[in-house]
């Protein structure tokens, strides 16, 4: 199980990962078990390059893991699986996370 975000940047990565309907669909598919990329692309009905882009966002947020394996016929296969998570987002969590954001304030603005 992954930990809850501890800083503002992690929280933003989580929100960004979950803010896309394609990524939510990928999460729903992976909730049924791990899949290799080609199988996942077919089920999600998207190209592999587009799928990789979405998987990268999910991986950066700590929502999915990847593992390379070799099939019986010697073919390399990249598997993705969902990381078990349970987040509780509260106003206090956001209030504390804002203090650790790495986004720079624009000059002249307070």
XYZ file of N, CA, C and O in Angstrom:
440
model
N 0.850 -1.180 0.000
C 0.000 0.000 0.000
C 0.891 1.238 0.000
O 1.858 1.306 0.744
N 0.553 2.195 -0.837
C 1.363 3.411 -0.877
C 0.906 4.365 0.207
O -0.236 4.353 0.643
N 1.841 5.184 0.603
C 1.560 6.152 1.663
C 0.792 7.340 1.099
O 0.804 7.593 -0.093
N 0.140 8.042 1.978
C -0.536 9.270 1.559
C 0.516 10.308 1.210
O 1.633 10.270 1.737
N 0.187 11.233 0.311
C 1.151 12.284 -0.037
C 1.587 13.045 1.214
O 0.773 13.336 2.070
N 2.888 13.328 1.288
C 3.397 14.048 2.461
C 3.796 15.471 2.139
O 4.082 16.241 3.037
N 3.862 15.826 0.858
C 4.178 17.210 0.539
C 3.303 17.690 -0.618
O 2.598 16.901 -1.250
N 3.371 18.966 -0.867
C 2.513 19.573 -1.881
C 2.746 19.023 -3.270
O 1.797 18.814 -4.023
N 4.007 18.775 -3.632
C 4.307 18.271 -4.967
C 3.738 16.860 -5.176
O 3.216 16.542 -6.239
N 3.840 16.003 -4.152
C 3.268 14.660 -4.245
C 1.743 14.722 -4.367
O 1.137 13.957 -5.111
N 1.137 15.632 -3.618
C -0.312 15.781 -3.667
C -0.760 16.252 -5.057
O -1.732 15.738 -5.609
N -0.032 17.214 -5.624
C -0.364 17.675 -6.971
C -0.195 16.563 -8.006
O -1.017 16.432 -8.921
N 0.852 15.749 -7.876
C 1.064 14.627 -8.799
C -0.098 13.643 -8.713
O -0.572 13.126 -9.734
N -0.580 13.395 -7.504
C -1.721 12.510 -7.317
C -2.967 13.089 -7.967
O -3.666 12.405 -8.729
N -3.260 14.358 -7.689
C -4.435 14.997 -8.286
C -4.346 15.009 -9.801
O -5.329 14.753 -10.494
N -3.160 15.307 -10.336
C -2.983 15.336 -11.788
C -3.210 13.949 -12.387
O -3.860 13.811 -13.424
N -2.694 12.929 -11.726
C -2.862 11.566 -12.230
C -4.325 11.151 -12.254
O -4.768 10.461 -13.167
N -5.079 11.580 -11.268
C -6.483 11.169 -11.171
C -7.434 12.083 -11.938
O -8.617 11.773 -12.057
N -6.924 13.170 -12.504
C -7.796 14.159 -13.125
C -8.085 13.902 -14.601
O -8.615 14.770 -15.277
N -7.769 12.724 -15.084
C -7.955 12.421 -16.501
C -8.821 11.170 -16.634
O -8.540 10.155 -15.998
N -9.854 11.215 -17.479
C -10.734 10.046 -17.609
C -10.024 8.815 -18.161
O -10.368 7.688 -17.779
N -9.010 8.996 -19.010
C -8.274 7.842 -19.539
C -7.472 7.166 -18.434
O -7.434 5.928 -18.360
N -6.870 7.964 -17.572
C -6.104 7.382 -16.468
C -7.026 6.716 -15.456
O -6.684 5.678 -14.889
N -8.190 7.282 -15.243
C -9.158 6.623 -14.344
C -9.581 5.277 -14.926
O -9.726 4.294 -14.196
N -9.748 5.217 -16.248
C -10.102 3.946 -16.903
C -8.976 2.921 -16.753
O -9.228 1.748 -16.483
N -7.736 3.378 -16.905
C -6.584 2.478 -16.731
C -6.563 1.925 -15.312
O -6.344 0.733 -15.101
N -6.816 2.775 -14.324
C -6.871 2.324 -12.929
C -7.961 1.275 -12.763
O -7.755 0.245 -12.118
N -9.123 1.526 -13.355
C -10.236 0.567 -13.250
C -9.866 -0.774 -13.875
O -10.193 -1.832 -13.321
N -9.177 -0.744 -14.997
C -8.764 -1.991 -15.656
C -7.751 -2.730 -14.791
O -7.867 -3.938 -14.571
N -6.755 -2.005 -14.283
C -5.719 -2.639 -13.467
C -6.238 -3.095 -12.106
O -5.611 -3.932 -11.460
N -7.379 -2.584 -11.683
C -7.978 -3.044 -10.418
C -8.369 -4.515 -10.511
O -8.498 -5.193 -9.495
N -8.506 -5.027 -11.741
C -8.832 -6.441 -11.945
C -7.591 -7.322 -11.989
O -7.714 -8.538 -12.095
N -6.415 -6.719 -11.951
C -5.171 -7.490 -11.969
C -4.173 -6.909 -12.945
O -4.516 -6.121 -13.823
N -2.933 -7.315 -12.797
C -1.862 -6.781 -13.636
C -2.048 -7.191 -15.096
O -2.669 -8.221 -15.378
N -1.511 -6.366 -15.975
C -1.611 -6.650 -17.400
C -0.344 -6.202 -18.103
O 0.302 -5.255 -17.669
N -0.024 -6.863 -19.209
C 1.105 -6.398 -19.995
C 0.618 -5.309 -20.941
O -0.568 -5.170 -21.204
N 1.541 -4.504 -21.423
C 1.211 -3.271 -22.131
C 0.279 -3.491 -23.315
O -0.712 -2.773 -23.461
N 0.569 -4.456 -24.174
C -0.274 -4.665 -25.364
C -1.708 -5.015 -24.975
O -2.659 -4.511 -25.559
N -1.852 -5.864 -23.995
C -3.176 -6.255 -23.516
C -3.904 -5.048 -22.925
O -5.080 -4.810 -23.202
N -3.196 -4.256 -22.141
C -3.779 -3.073 -21.520
C -4.190 -2.046 -22.581
O -5.265 -1.451 -22.486
N -3.368 -1.864 -23.603
C -3.691 -0.927 -24.687
C -4.968 -1.356 -25.409
O -5.819 -0.523 -25.731
N -5.101 -2.648 -25.657
C -6.319 -3.142 -26.317
C -7.551 -2.922 -25.452
O -8.580 -2.439 -25.913
N -7.427 -3.246 -24.188
C -8.583 -3.103 -23.298
C -8.949 -1.635 -23.077
O -10.126 -1.296 -22.981
N -7.946 -0.760 -23.010
C -8.197 0.669 -22.814
C -8.558 1.360 -24.135
O -8.929 2.531 -24.128
N -8.414 0.636 -25.235
C -8.723 1.145 -26.577
C -7.934 2.409 -26.891
O -8.490 3.445 -27.273
N -6.608 2.317 -26.714
C -5.738 3.441 -27.056
C -4.411 2.909 -27.581
O -4.066 1.749 -27.351
N -3.707 3.773 -28.279
C -2.406 3.397 -28.826
C -1.407 3.191 -27.689
O -1.553 3.758 -26.603
N -0.383 2.408 -27.958
C 0.634 2.181 -26.936
C 1.367 3.463 -26.562
O 1.608 3.691 -25.369
N 1.730 4.344 -27.530
C 2.391 5.594 -27.112
C 1.522 6.445 -26.182
O 2.015 6.999 -25.200
N 0.233 6.539 -26.480
C -0.667 7.304 -25.613
C -0.804 6.614 -24.255
O -0.791 7.270 -23.205
N -0.903 5.305 -24.263
C -0.994 4.545 -23.021
C 0.244 4.781 -22.159
O 0.129 5.024 -20.957
N 1.430 4.730 -22.781
C 2.667 4.963 -22.025
C 2.677 6.343 -21.375
O 3.146 6.507 -20.250
N 2.165 7.343 -22.082
C 2.118 8.693 -21.516
C 1.261 8.704 -20.247
O 1.651 9.251 -19.213
N 0.095 8.062 -20.318
C -0.786 8.018 -19.148
C -0.185 7.165 -18.031
O -0.271 7.530 -16.852
N 0.435 6.056 -18.379
C 1.049 5.193 -17.370
C 2.192 5.912 -16.659
O 2.391 5.722 -15.450
N 2.920 6.750 -17.369
C 4.014 7.504 -16.751
C 3.475 8.439 -15.663
O 4.050 8.541 -14.583
N 2.360 9.106 -15.943
C 1.737 9.986 -14.935
C 1.315 9.173 -13.712
O 1.513 9.598 -12.573
N 0.715 8.019 -13.949
C 0.270 7.170 -12.842
C 1.451 6.628 -12.050
O 1.406 6.545 -10.824
N 2.517 6.289 -12.751
C 3.711 5.781 -12.080
C 4.381 6.890 -11.255
O 4.801 6.660 -10.121
N 4.449 8.100 -11.808
C 5.035 9.228 -11.074
C 4.265 9.541 -9.798
O 4.841 10.015 -8.820
N 2.967 9.289 -9.818
C 2.133 9.523 -8.636
C 2.160 8.343 -7.666
O 1.572 8.405 -6.594
N 2.840 7.259 -8.043
C 2.939 6.090 -7.171
C 1.712 5.199 -7.195
O 1.517 4.392 -6.295
N 0.891 5.327 -8.237
C -0.349 4.561 -8.307
C -0.159 3.219 -9.019
O -0.882 2.274 -8.761
N 0.817 3.138 -9.921
C 1.100 1.875 -10.614
C 2.582 1.545 -10.502
O 3.424 2.423 -10.341
N 2.880 0.263 -10.598
C 4.242 -0.258 -10.665
C 4.417 -0.982 -11.981
O 3.439 -1.472 -12.570
N 5.644 -1.096 -12.417
C 5.944 -1.827 -13.643
C 6.991 -2.899 -13.362
O 7.807 -2.747 -12.448
N 6.922 -3.974 -14.160
C 7.877 -5.067 -14.007
C 8.089 -5.706 -15.374
O 7.124 -6.025 -16.063
N 9.346 -5.872 -15.751
C 9.685 -6.559 -16.998
C 9.828 -8.046 -16.706
O 10.446 -8.427 -15.713
N 9.252 -8.869 -17.576
C 9.375 -10.317 -17.454
C 9.638 -10.902 -18.828
O 9.319 -10.286 -19.839
N 10.194 -12.091 -18.858
C 10.443 -12.789 -20.113
C 9.432 -13.916 -20.225
O 9.277 -14.730 -19.314
N 8.719 -13.946 -21.375
C 7.717 -14.994 -21.594
C 8.408 -16.312 -21.914
O 9.629 -16.369 -22.110
N 7.646 -17.381 -21.977
C 8.188 -18.713 -22.269
C 8.904 -18.769 -23.615
O 9.843 -19.541 -23.790
N 8.458 -17.939 -24.564
C 9.097 -17.931 -25.889
C 10.251 -16.925 -25.978
O 10.765 -16.656 -27.063
N 10.680 -16.371 -24.829
C 11.829 -15.482 -24.790
C 11.526 -14.026 -25.082
O 12.436 -13.207 -25.180
N 10.279 -13.671 -25.194
C 9.871 -12.303 -25.508
C 9.785 -11.484 -24.209
O 9.217 -11.926 -23.217
N 10.368 -10.265 -24.239
C 10.293 -9.377 -23.081
C 8.898 -8.757 -23.016
O 8.377 -8.272 -24.014
N 8.304 -8.806 -21.841
C 6.955 -8.269 -21.647
C 6.964 -7.337 -20.447
O 7.470 -7.684 -19.385
N 6.393 -6.155 -20.646
C 6.320 -5.163 -19.569
C 4.928 -5.219 -18.959
O 3.933 -4.994 -19.646
N 4.877 -5.534 -17.682
C 3.614 -5.634 -16.951
C 3.420 -4.398 -16.077
O 4.372 -3.856 -15.519
N 2.171 -3.983 -15.951
C 1.793 -2.912 -15.032
C 0.785 -3.464 -14.048
O -0.055 -4.296 -14.398
N 0.902 -3.004 -12.808
C -0.064 -3.385 -11.786
C -0.376 -2.185 -10.917
O 0.431 -1.280 -10.751
N -1.558 -2.203 -10.378
C -2.025 -1.139 -9.512
C -1.431 -1.330 -8.125
O -1.346 -2.445 -7.622
N -1.019 -0.243 -7.527
C -0.550 -0.256 -6.142
C -1.773 -0.012 -5.268
O -2.578 0.880 -5.543
N -1.929 -0.817 -4.250
C -3.067 -0.652 -3.354
C -2.977 0.714 -2.681
O -1.949 1.075 -2.134
N -4.054 1.489 -2.761
C -4.038 2.812 -2.143
C -5.387 3.140 -1.523
O -6.408 2.598 -1.899
N -5.323 4.029 -0.546
C -6.512 4.520 0.146
C -6.147 5.892 0.687
O -5.461 6.011 1.702
N -6.548 6.942 -0.023
C -6.187 8.298 0.350
C -7.338 8.987 1.061
O -8.491 8.820 0.689
N -6.993 9.777 2.056
C -7.966 10.585 2.775
C -7.512 12.036 2.653
O -6.584 12.469 3.333
N -8.147 12.771 1.758
C -7.780 14.157 1.504
C -8.653 15.050 2.378
O -9.873 15.014 2.292
N -8.009 15.821 3.222
C -8.728 16.725 4.117
C -8.228 18.147 3.900
O -7.167 18.371 3.306
N -8.965 19.093 4.417
C -8.528 20.484 4.305
C -7.223 20.704 5.051
O -6.373 21.486 4.620
N -7.027 20.020 6.165
C -5.771 20.164 6.912
C -4.589 19.603 6.127
O -3.498 20.172 6.152
N -4.803 18.485 5.426
C -3.747 17.921 4.599
C -3.337 18.915 3.515
O -2.150 19.160 3.295
N -4.312 19.510 2.854
C -4.024 20.493 1.803
C -3.341 21.718 2.399
O -2.365 22.233 1.843
N -3.818 22.176 3.545
C -3.225 23.347 4.201
C -1.743 23.117 4.491
O -0.912 23.993 4.251
N -1.400 21.947 4.971
C -0.001 21.640 5.271
C 0.800 21.406 3.992
O 1.963 21.801 3.901
N 0.190 20.770 2.992
C 0.894 20.475 1.742
C 1.280 21.744 0.996
O 2.338 21.805 0.368
N 0.453 22.769 1.078
C 0.735 24.034 0.387
C 2.065 24.622 0.857
O 2.805 25.221 0.081
N 2.391 24.411 2.108
C 3.633 24.951 2.661
C 4.878 24.349 2.012
O 5.960 24.927 2.101
N 4.743 23.194 1.385
C 5.903 22.495 0.834
C 5.941 22.489 -0.695
O 6.773 21.811 -1.288
N 5.056 23.235 -1.338
C 5.053 23.283 -2.800
C 6.361 23.864 -3.314
O 6.875 24.831 -2.758
N 6.868 23.291 -4.398
C 8.116 23.796 -4.973
C 7.877 24.807 -6.083
O 8.824 25.352 -6.629
N 6.623 25.090 -6.404
C 6.297 26.075 -7.430
C 6.679 27.450 -6.911
O 6.309 27.840 -5.805
N 7.427 28.161 -7.706
C 7.886 29.495 -7.312
C 6.764 30.511 -7.452
O 5.990 30.471 -8.397
N 6.710 31.435 -6.501
C 5.766 32.532 -6.601
C 6.262 33.509 -7.654
O 7.465 33.731 -7.789
N 5.331 34.101 -8.400
C 5.726 35.107 -9.391
C 6.231 36.343 -8.662
O 5.708 36.727 -7.630
N 7.263 36.958 -9.243
C 7.832 38.162 -8.633
C 6.771 39.253 -8.554
O 5.972 39.422 -9.462
N 6.767 39.971 -7.461
C 5.833 41.067 -7.283
C 4.509 40.620 -6.700
O 3.699 41.437 -6.311
N 4.260 39.330 -6.632
C 3.001 38.810 -6.063
C 3.282 38.278 -4.677
O 4.314 37.705 -4.414
N 2.340 38.459 -3.795
C 2.505 37.948 -2.423
C 1.446 36.945 -2.109
O 0.424 36.865 -2.599
